[in-house]
Amino acid sequence: MSSIGYESWAVDLADVGPIYPFQGYEVLMVAIGVIFWLGWHRIQFVRENEHLERAKKRALDHEKVQQSVERY
Amino acid sequence: MDGNLNALTTVFTEFYYWVTVVFMFLIHVGFCMYEVGASRRRNHMHTLMKNVMVIPLVTVTFFFFGWWIYWAFPMFPFFGGLDHEMGSGNLPWAETMGPNAADRITGVFWAAFLLFSWTAASIVSGAVIERIRSSALWVHAVLIGSVWWIIDAAWGWHYGGWMVKYLGYHDAYASGVIHAIAGGYALGVIAVLGPRIGKFAKDGTPRDIPPHNPWMLTIGIFLIYTGFWGFYAACNVPVISPEGIGGQITGTTWTATNIYLAPTSLSGITFNFLMSLSGGLMAAYVVSKGDAFWTFSGGLAGVITASAGNDLYHPVQAMLIAAVGVVIVYRLHFWVERRFKLDDAVGAVAVHGYAGFVGLIIAGFVLWGAPSSPYEGYATVNPLGQFIGALIMFFGLGFLPAFAVSKIQAAMGVLRIPEEVELEGLDYAEHHAYEEAKEAIIEADKAHLATKLTPAE
């Protein structure tokens, strides 16, 4: 058994197509990849929201905000 | 070069490797920028010089004996003697080791491997900044660059290497043979060298020592990415016929191959380089909570994790493997730092060593049963062979020699700089002439200002 479908390279390369593992599961792999991608956005949205909420509370100190503006 | 096709193939291959060598120079430029950016202002010149002098020292030693080791050691010493037949053509006094109208490949192939040697040495260099003696580092650079890594390449990155033949070891883009060994080596050195002053609080809590210039780090790592792309191409044979391979492949279809002369394609590895870079960046961003430097380094760690099998993975597999590797690497870095009080200044042990180690093991599972070689009688890729291979790379040829040599250097008092110099800064301590000249120029300018020019009314 070989995950790429070839247990040896005793083949004519003219007859060989894909050589990646788990051929036939491309749609499933892409689905998992899409879940990874969308999950990343979800985590990032939530975290950035929390971060900005904390930053907003800190920014209530008017003097500090003014210092930041002047620092450019 | 008899015949037009043979001439075309030879010249194309010669030019192909030459281009990869030029690209790979950017890896070293990137490492220099990264290290200097990560060091404090008082250590710039020393940090830079330490890494620049790796270039000539590894180059000349790789010419004198490193290249010969690659060709003579594939079975030595466990499964046979030195291969004198192959080795003799690559001795520094061989006719092929110079301009030779009958051989147009040895020079560029030697150079491609040499650039890998620089990388191995430079990975170690980053972990030890701001407290190692240059003399000690340069001995380590020669040992990792022209001895240990090239032994592992002969064993596990050569079409006739014993690890490939008997373990089914598969490491197409050097997760283990460059990164795991260099990370393991760096770990061996810093275990003896100790942390920088101030790295750990009295209660053992590690402190972050911020880089003095984040932009240099950023540009540095982007240059490393770029050079790494060249490295990927350099690990391939660009075009070869089944007859040229001389293995089990039948028919007349030419192909690109990995270093083991097994089929892959430049197109396929381009997919996988970019997808593993992306998977690494995305996972590192999440796991580090958006820390810029860990995110950038995570891109690199992602590529390194997937590199062992990036000749064969599907791009989505490459992306996910990179992501998984980065999470493991990040957590392991901080666990080791807290547990063993080790100061890996640029995260080199983690990004290269742990990522390479993990990548080898993952490849063993995902590529289970795939042929490791186009030749008959070789073991197929398997998890146990990959695990043993990872141990050989990280511990056997990386950590242990580094630890032993560092212990000797420490016992001789030539490993670490004196505390006073570390606090004052290596630039001021070693490059005093430069600093004195600066002071003299400033004083001269001030005197000129006082005597010749008057303030505007």
Coordinates of C-alpha atoms in Angstrom, one line a residue:
Chain A
M1 CA 0.0 0.0 0.0
S2 CA 1.3 3.4 -0.9
S3 CA -0.4 6.7 -0.1
I4 CA 0.6 8.1 -3.5
G5 CA -0.7 5.0 -5.5
Y6 CA 2.8 3.9 -6.6
E7 CA 4.9 1.4 -4.5
S8 CA 7.9 1.7 -6.9
W9 CA 9.0 3.9 -9.8
A10 CA 9.1 0.9 -12.2
V11 CA 6.6 2.7 -14.5
D12 CA 6.6 4.6 -17.8
L13 CA 6.2 8.2 -16.8
A14 CA 4.1 8.8 -19.9
D15 CA 1.4 6.8 -18.1
V16 CA 1.7 8.6 -14.8
G17 CA -0.6 11.5 -13.7
P18 CA -1.0 12.8 -10.2
I19 CA 1.6 11.6 -7.7
Y20 CA 0.2 13.2 -4.5
P21 CA -1.1 11.2 -1.5
F22 CA -4.8 10.4 -1.2
Q23 CA -5.8 10.8 -4.8
G24 CA -9.6 10.7 -5.1
Y25 CA -10.1 12.8 -1.9
E26 CA -9.3 16.2 -3.5
V27 CA -12.8 17.6 -2.7
L28 CA -12.6 16.6 0.9
M29 CA -9.1 18.0 1.2
V30 CA -10.2 21.3 -0.3
A31 CA -13.2 21.3 2.1
I32 CA -10.9 20.9 5.1
G33 CA -8.7 23.7 3.7
V34 CA -11.7 26.0 3.3
I35 CA -12.8 25.3 6.9
F36 CA -9.2 26.2 8.0
W37 CA -9.4 29.4 6.0
L38 CA -12.8 30.5 7.3
G39 CA -11.9 29.4 10.8
W40 CA -8.9 31.7 10.6
H41 CA -11.2 34.7 9.7
R42 CA -13.6 33.8 12.6
I43 CA -10.8 33.7 15.2
Q44 CA -9.2 36.8 13.8
F45 CA -12.5 38.8 13.8
V46 CA -13.2 37.8 17.4
R47 CA -9.7 38.6 18.7
E48 CA -9.5 41.9 16.9
N49 CA -12.8 42.9 18.3
E50 CA -11.7 42.1 21.8
H51 CA -8.4 43.9 21.3
L52 CA -10.1 47.1 20.0
E53 CA -12.6 47.0 22.9
R54 CA -9.7 47.0 25.4
A55 CA -7.9 49.7 23.4
K56 CA -11.0 51.8 23.4
K57 CA -11.2 51.6 27.2
R58 CA -7.6 52.6 27.5
A59 CA -8.2 55.5 25.1
L60 CA -10.6 57.2 27.5
D61 CA -7.6 58.9 29.0
H62 CA -7.7 62.1 27.0
E63 CA -4.1 63.2 27.9
K64 CA -2.6 59.9 26.6
V65 CA -4.5 60.1 23.4
Q66 CA -3.2 63.6 22.9
Q67 CA 0.3 62.4 23.5
S68 CA -0.1 59.7 20.9
V69 CA -1.4 62.2 18.3
E70 CA 1.6 64.5 18.9
R71 CA 4.0 61.5 18.6
Y72 CA 2.6 60.9 15.1
Chain B
M1 CA 28.8 17.6 -25.0
D2 CA 28.2 15.5 -28.1
G3 CA 24.9 16.1 -29.8
N4 CA 22.6 19.1 -29.7
L5 CA 20.2 17.7 -27.2
N6 CA 22.9 16.7 -24.8
A7 CA 24.6 20.2 -25.2
L8 CA 21.3 21.9 -24.6
T9 CA 20.4 19.8 -21.5
T10 CA 23.9 20.3 -20.0
V11 CA 24.0 24.1 -20.5
F12 CA 20.4 24.4 -19.3
T13 CA 21.3 22.4 -16.1
E14 CA 24.5 24.4 -15.6
F15 CA 22.6 27.7 -15.9
Y16 CA 19.7 26.4 -13.7
Y17 CA 22.0 25.7 -10.8
W18 CA 23.9 28.9 -11.2
V19 CA 20.6 30.9 -10.9
T20 CA 19.6 29.0 -7.8
V21 CA 23.0 29.8 -6.2
V22 CA 22.5 33.5 -6.8
F23 CA 19.0 33.4 -5.4
M24 CA 20.3 31.4 -2.4
F25 CA 22.8 34.2 -1.6
L26 CA 19.7 36.1 -0.4
I27 CA 19.3 33.6 2.4
H28 CA 22.6 34.8 3.9
V29 CA 21.7 38.4 3.3
G30 CA 18.5 37.8 5.1
F31 CA 20.1 36.1 8.0
C32 CA 22.6 39.0 8.4
M33 CA 19.7 41.5 8.4
Y34 CA 17.7 39.4 10.8
E35 CA 20.5 38.9 13.2
V36 CA 21.6 42.6 13.2
G37 CA 18.0 43.7 13.6
A38 CA 17.6 41.4 16.5
S39 CA 20.8 42.4 18.3
R40 CA 21.1 45.5 20.5
R41 CA 22.9 48.6 19.2
R42 CA 26.1 47.9 21.0
N43 CA 26.5 44.5 19.2
H44 CA 25.8 45.4 15.6
M45 CA 29.2 45.1 13.9
H46 CA 30.2 42.0 15.9
T47 CA 26.9 40.3 15.0
L48 CA 27.4 41.2 11.3
M49 CA 31.0 40.2 11.1
K50 CA 30.3 36.9 12.9
N51 CA 27.9 35.9 10.2
V52 CA 29.8 37.4 7.2
M53 CA 32.9 35.4 8.0
V54 CA 30.9 32.2 7.9
I55 CA 31.0 32.7 4.1
P56 CA 34.7 32.4 3.4
L57 CA 35.4 29.9 6.2
V58 CA 32.7 27.4 5.1
T59 CA 33.5 28.0 1.4
V60 CA 37.2 27.1 1.6
T61 CA 36.6 24.1 3.9
F62 CA 33.8 22.9 1.8
F63 CA 36.1 23.0 -1.2
F64 CA 38.9 21.2 0.7
F65 CA 36.9 18.3 2.2
G66 CA 33.2 19.0 2.5
W67 CA 32.3 18.1 -1.1
W68 CA 34.4 15.0 -1.0
I69 CA 32.6 13.8 2.1
Y70 CA 29.3 14.0 0.3
W71 CA 30.5 11.6 -2.4
A72 CA 32.6 9.3 -0.3
F73 CA 30.3 8.8 2.7
P74 CA 26.9 7.4 1.5
M75 CA 27.5 4.0 3.1
F76 CA 30.4 4.9 5.4
P77 CA 30.9 3.8 8.2
F78 CA 28.0 1.6 9.0
F79 CA 27.2 -0.2 5.7
G80 CA 30.4 -0.1 3.8
G81 CA 33.7 1.7 3.3
L82 CA 34.4 5.1 1.7
D83 CA 33.3 5.3 -1.9
H84 CA 36.7 6.2 -3.3
E85 CA 35.5 5.9 -6.9
M86 CA 32.9 8.7 -6.5
G87 CA 35.0 10.6 -3.9
S88 CA 38.1 10.8 -6.0
G89 CA 36.4 12.9 -8.7
N90 CA 35.4 15.4 -6.0
L91 CA 38.7 15.8 -4.1
P92 CA 40.0 19.4 -4.2
W93 CA 42.9 18.4 -6.5
A94 CA 40.6 16.5 -9.0
E95 CA 40.5 17.8 -12.6
T96 CA 36.8 18.3 -12.4
M97 CA 37.2 20.8 -9.5
G98 CA 38.1 23.6 -11.8
P99 CA 37.5 24.9 -15.3
N100 CA 37.2 21.8 -17.4
A101 CA 35.7 21.6 -20.9
A102 CA 34.6 18.0 -20.2
D103 CA 32.6 18.8 -17.1
R104 CA 30.2 21.7 -16.8
I105 CA 28.1 20.6 -13.8
T106 CA 30.5 20.0 -10.9
G107 CA 31.2 23.7 -10.1
V108 CA 27.5 24.8 -10.0
F109 CA 26.4 21.6 -8.1
W110 CA 29.2 22.2 -5.6
A111 CA 28.1 25.8 -5.2
A112 CA 24.5 24.8 -4.7
F113 CA 25.5 22.5 -1.8
L114 CA 27.9 25.1 -0.5
L115 CA 25.0 27.6 -0.1
F116 CA 23.2 25.0 1.9
S117 CA 26.3 24.8 4.1
W118 CA 26.3 28.5 4.7
T119 CA 22.6 28.2 5.7
A120 CA 23.3 25.5 8.2
A121 CA 26.1 27.5 9.8
S122 CA 24.1 30.7 9.7
I123 CA 21.1 29.1 11.5
V124 CA 23.4 28.3 14.4
S125 CA 24.9 31.8 14.3
G126 CA 21.5 33.4 15.0
A127 CA 20.8 31.5 18.2
V128 CA 24.0 32.6 19.9
I129 CA 24.2 36.3 19.2
E130 CA 25.5 38.8 21.8
R131 CA 27.5 36.5 23.9
I132 CA 29.5 33.9 21.9
R133 CA 33.1 34.5 20.9
S134 CA 33.5 34.8 17.1
S135 CA 36.4 32.3 17.3
A136 CA 34.2 29.7 18.9
L137 CA 31.3 30.3 16.4
W138 CA 33.6 30.0 13.4
V139 CA 34.8 26.6 14.5
H140 CA 31.2 25.5 14.9
A141 CA 30.4 27.0 11.5
V142 CA 33.1 24.9 9.8
L143 CA 32.0 21.8 11.7
I144 CA 28.3 22.1 10.9
G145 CA 28.8 23.6 7.4
S146 CA 31.6 21.4 6.1
V147 CA 31.4 18.2 8.2
W148 CA 28.2 17.3 10.0
W149 CA 25.5 18.5 7.6
I150 CA 27.3 17.1 4.6
I151 CA 27.7 13.7 6.4
D152 CA 23.9 13.7 6.9
A153 CA 23.5 14.7 3.3
A154 CA 25.6 11.7 2.2
W155 CA 23.5 9.4 4.3
G156 CA 20.0 10.8 3.8
W157 CA 20.1 13.2 0.8
H158 CA 22.0 11.2 -1.8
Y159 CA 20.5 8.7 -4.2
G160 CA 22.8 6.0 -2.7
G161 CA 22.7 7.0 0.9
W162 CA 22.2 4.2 3.5
M163 CA 19.3 6.1 5.2
V164 CA 17.4 6.2 2.0
K165 CA 18.1 2.6 1.1
Y166 CA 17.5 1.0 4.5
L167 CA 15.2 3.4 6.3
G168 CA 13.2 4.7 3.3
Y169 CA 14.3 8.2 4.5
H170 CA 12.6 10.9 2.5
D171 CA 13.5 14.6 2.9
A172 CA 13.1 16.2 -0.5
Y173 CA 13.7 19.9 0.6
A174 CA 15.8 19.3 3.7
S175 CA 13.5 19.5 6.7
G176 CA 16.0 17.2 8.4
V177 CA 19.2 17.4 6.5
I178 CA 19.5 21.2 6.9
H179 CA 17.0 22.4 9.4
A180 CA 16.7 19.7 12.0
I181 CA 20.4 19.2 12.2
A182 CA 21.2 23.0 12.4
G183 CA 18.5 23.5 15.0
G184 CA 19.8 20.6 17.0
Y185 CA 23.3 21.9 16.7
A186 CA 22.2 25.4 17.8
L187 CA 20.5 23.8 20.8
G188 CA 23.7 21.9 21.7
V189 CA 25.7 25.2 21.7
I190 CA 23.2 27.3 23.7
A191 CA 22.8 24.6 26.3
V192 CA 26.5 25.1 27.1
L193 CA 26.8 28.8 26.3
G194 CA 24.0 29.9 28.6
P195 CA 21.6 32.8 28.2
R196 CA 22.4 36.5 27.7
I197 CA 22.6 38.6 30.9
G198 CA 19.1 39.7 31.8
K199 CA 17.3 37.1 29.7
F200 CA 15.8 35.5 32.8
A201 CA 14.4 37.1 36.0
K202 CA 15.6 35.9 39.3
D203 CA 12.6 33.6 39.6
G204 CA 13.5 32.1 36.2
T205 CA 10.8 33.9 34.3
P206 CA 12.1 34.5 30.7
R207 CA 12.2 38.1 29.5
D208 CA 11.7 39.1 25.9
I209 CA 14.7 41.1 24.6
P210 CA 13.2 43.1 21.9
P211 CA 14.9 43.7 18.5
H212 CA 16.4 47.1 18.1
N213 CA 15.1 47.4 14.5
P214 CA 11.9 45.5 13.6
W215 CA 12.1 46.6 9.9
M216 CA 15.5 44.9 9.5
L217 CA 14.0 41.7 10.8
T218 CA 11.0 42.0 8.5
I219 CA 13.1 42.6 5.4
G220 CA 15.6 40.0 6.5
I221 CA 13.0 37.3 6.8
F222 CA 11.5 38.2 3.4
L223 CA 14.9 37.9 1.8
I224 CA 15.2 34.5 3.5
Y225 CA 11.8 33.5 2.0
T226 CA 13.1 34.6 -1.5
G227 CA 16.3 32.7 -1.1
F228 CA 14.4 29.7 0.1
W229 CA 12.6 29.6 -3.2
G230 CA 15.9 29.3 -4.9
F231 CA 16.9 26.6 -2.5
Y232 CA 13.8 24.6 -3.5
A233 CA 14.8 24.8 -7.1
A234 CA 18.4 23.9 -6.3
C235 CA 17.2 20.7 -4.6
N236 CA 15.8 19.4 -7.9
V237 CA 17.4 17.9 -10.9
P238 CA 15.8 20.1 -13.6
V239 CA 15.6 17.6 -16.4
I240 CA 16.8 14.1 -16.9
S241 CA 15.9 11.0 -19.0
P242 CA 15.0 7.6 -17.6
E243 CA 18.2 6.4 -19.2
G244 CA 20.2 9.0 -17.4
I245 CA 18.7 8.0 -14.0
G246 CA 19.4 4.4 -14.8
G247 CA 16.8 3.0 -12.3
Q248 CA 13.5 1.3 -12.7
I249 CA 11.7 4.0 -14.6
T250 CA 10.8 2.7 -18.1
G251 CA 9.9 4.5 -21.3
T252 CA 11.5 7.7 -22.7
T253 CA 9.7 10.4 -20.9
W254 CA 12.1 13.0 -19.4
T255 CA 11.3 14.4 -16.0
A256 CA 12.5 16.7 -13.2
T257 CA 13.5 14.8 -10.1
N258 CA 14.1 15.4 -6.4
I259 CA 17.6 14.8 -5.0
Y260 CA 17.0 11.0 -4.9
L261 CA 16.3 11.1 -8.7
A262 CA 12.6 10.3 -8.1
P263 CA 10.0 12.2 -10.2
T264 CA 8.6 15.5 -9.2
S265 CA 8.1 18.9 -10.9
L266 CA 9.1 22.5 -10.4
S267 CA 5.4 23.4 -10.9
G268 CA 4.4 21.0 -8.1
I269 CA 6.9 22.3 -5.6
T270 CA 5.9 25.9 -6.4
F271 CA 2.3 25.1 -5.4
N272 CA 3.6 23.6 -2.2
F273 CA 6.1 26.2 -1.3
L274 CA 3.5 28.9 -1.4
M275 CA 0.7 26.9 0.3
S276 CA 3.0 25.8 3.1
L277 CA 4.3 29.4 3.5
S278 CA 0.6 30.5 3.8
G279 CA -0.4 27.8 6.2
G280 CA 2.6 28.6 8.4
L281 CA 1.8 32.4 8.4
M282 CA -1.9 31.9 9.2
A283 CA -1.3 29.4 12.0
A284 CA 1.5 31.5 13.5
Y285 CA -0.6 34.6 13.5
V286 CA -3.3 32.7 15.4
V287 CA -1.1 30.9 17.9
S288 CA 1.1 33.9 18.6
K289 CA -1.9 36.2 18.9
G290 CA -0.6 38.4 16.0
D291 CA 3.0 38.8 17.2
A292 CA 4.7 40.1 14.1
F293 CA 8.0 38.3 14.5
W294 CA 6.5 34.9 15.3
T295 CA 4.1 35.3 12.5
F296 CA 6.9 36.0 10.0
S297 CA 9.0 33.2 11.4
G298 CA 6.0 31.0 11.3
G299 CA 5.9 31.3 7.6
L300 CA 9.4 30.0 7.4
A301 CA 8.7 27.2 10.0
G302 CA 5.6 26.2 7.9
V303 CA 7.7 25.8 4.8
I304 CA 10.3 23.9 6.7
T305 CA 7.7 21.5 8.3
A306 CA 6.3 20.7 4.9
S307 CA 9.7 20.5 3.1
A308 CA 10.4 16.8 3.7
G309 CA 7.4 15.9 1.5
N310 CA 6.8 19.0 -0.6
D311 CA 7.9 17.1 -3.7
L312 CA 4.8 14.9 -3.4
Y313 CA 2.2 16.6 -1.2
H314 CA -1.1 18.0 -2.5
P315 CA -1.0 21.8 -1.9
V316 CA -3.8 21.6 0.7
Q317 CA -1.8 18.9 2.5
A318 CA 1.2 21.2 2.4
M319 CA -0.8 24.1 3.9
L320 CA -2.3 22.0 6.7
I321 CA 1.0 20.2 7.6
A322 CA 2.7 23.6 7.8
A323 CA -0.1 24.9 10.1
V324 CA 0.1 21.9 12.4
G325 CA 3.9 22.1 12.5
V326 CA 3.9 25.8 13.4
V327 CA 1.5 25.3 16.4
I328 CA 3.8 22.5 17.7
V329 CA 6.9 24.5 17.2
Y330 CA 5.6 27.7 18.9
R331 CA 4.4 25.8 22.0
L332 CA 7.6 23.8 22.2
H333 CA 9.8 26.9 22.0
F334 CA 8.3 28.5 25.0
W335 CA 8.1 25.2 27.0
V336 CA 11.8 24.5 26.4
E337 CA 12.7 28.1 27.2
R338 CA 10.9 28.0 30.6
R339 CA 11.8 24.5 31.5
F340 CA 15.5 24.5 30.6
K341 CA 16.2 28.3 30.8
L342 CA 17.7 28.3 27.3
D343 CA 18.1 31.5 25.4
D344 CA 17.5 31.0 21.7
A345 CA 17.9 34.6 20.6
V346 CA 16.1 34.4 17.2
G347 CA 14.0 31.2 17.7
A348 CA 16.3 29.3 15.4
V349 CA 16.1 26.0 17.3
A350 CA 12.3 26.1 17.1
V351 CA 11.9 27.5 13.6
H352 CA 14.5 25.2 12.0
G353 CA 15.1 22.4 14.5
Y354 CA 11.7 21.5 15.8
A355 CA 9.9 22.3 12.6
G356 CA 12.4 20.0 10.7
F357 CA 12.0 17.2 13.2
V358 CA 8.2 17.4 13.2
G359 CA 8.1 17.7 9.4
L360 CA 10.0 14.5 8.9
I361 CA 7.7 12.5 11.1
I362 CA 4.6 13.9 9.5
A363 CA 6.0 13.0 6.1
G364 CA 6.5 9.4 7.3
F365 CA 2.7 9.1 7.8
V366 CA 1.4 11.1 4.8
L367 CA 3.8 9.4 2.3
W368 CA 3.6 6.0 3.9
G369 CA 4.5 3.4 1.3
A370 CA 5.7 5.8 -1.4
P371 CA 9.0 4.8 -3.1
S372 CA 11.9 6.6 -1.6
S373 CA 14.1 6.0 -4.7
P374 CA 13.8 5.1 -8.4
Y375 CA 16.2 2.2 -7.8
E376 CA 15.4 -1.4 -6.9
G377 CA 15.8 -2.7 -3.4
Y378 CA 15.2 0.5 -1.5
A379 CA 12.8 0.7 1.5
T380 CA 9.6 2.7 1.0
V381 CA 8.8 5.8 3.0
N382 CA 7.5 4.9 6.5
P383 CA 7.0 6.6 9.9
L384 CA 9.6 4.6 11.8
G385 CA 12.3 5.3 9.2
Q386 CA 11.4 9.0 9.3
F387 CA 11.5 9.0 13.1
I388 CA 14.9 7.4 13.3
G389 CA 16.1 9.7 10.6
A390 CA 14.8 12.7 12.6
L391 CA 16.7 11.5 15.7
I392 CA 19.9 11.0 13.7
M393 CA 19.6 14.5 12.3
F394 CA 18.6 16.5 15.3
F395 CA 20.4 14.6 18.1
G396 CA 23.0 12.4 16.5
L397 CA 24.6 14.8 14.0
G398 CA 23.3 18.0 15.5
F399 CA 22.9 18.3 19.2
L400 CA 25.6 15.8 20.4
P401 CA 28.6 17.1 18.4
A402 CA 27.7 20.7 19.2
F403 CA 27.3 20.0 22.9
A404 CA 30.6 18.1 23.1
V405 CA 32.6 20.7 21.2
S406 CA 31.0 23.5 23.2
K407 CA 31.9 21.8 26.4
I408 CA 35.5 21.6 25.3
Q409 CA 35.5 25.3 24.3
A410 CA 33.9 26.2 27.6
A411 CA 36.5 24.2 29.5
M412 CA 39.3 26.0 27.6
G413 CA 37.6 29.4 28.3
V414 CA 37.1 30.2 24.6
L415 CA 33.4 29.9 24.3
R416 CA 31.8 32.9 25.9
I417 CA 32.8 36.5 26.0
P418 CA 33.6 38.1 29.5
E419 CA 30.7 39.5 31.4
E420 CA 32.1 43.0 31.3
V421 CA 32.4 43.0 27.6
E422 CA 28.9 41.6 27.2
L423 CA 27.5 44.5 29.2
E424 CA 29.6 47.1 27.5
G425 CA 28.8 45.7 24.1
L426 CA 31.0 43.8 21.7
D427 CA 31.2 46.8 19.3
Y428 CA 32.7 49.1 21.9
A429 CA 34.9 46.4 23.2
E430 CA 36.2 45.0 20.0
H431 CA 35.8 47.8 17.5
H432 CA 37.1 50.5 19.7
A433 CA 39.1 52.0 16.9
Y434 CA 35.9 52.7 15.1
E435 CA 34.2 54.2 18.1
E436 CA 37.3 56.3 19.0
A437 CA 37.4 57.6 15.4
K438 CA 33.7 58.6 15.7
E439 CA 34.4 60.4 18.9
A440 CA 37.4 62.2 17.4
I441 CA 35.3 63.3 14.4
I442 CA 32.5 64.5 16.6
E443 CA 35.0 66.5 18.7
A444 CA 36.6 68.0 15.6
D445 CA 33.2 69.0 14.2
K446 CA 32.3 70.6 17.5
A447 CA 35.6 72.5 17.6
H448 CA 35.1 73.7 14.0
L449 CA 31.6 74.8 14.9
A450 CA 32.9 76.8 17.9
T451 CA 35.7 78.6 16.2
K452 CA 34.6 79.1 12.6
L453 CA 30.8 79.5 12.6
T454 CA 28.7 81.8 14.7
P455 CA 25.0 81.3 15.4
A456 CA 22.6 83.2 13.2
E457 CA 21.3 86.5 14.9

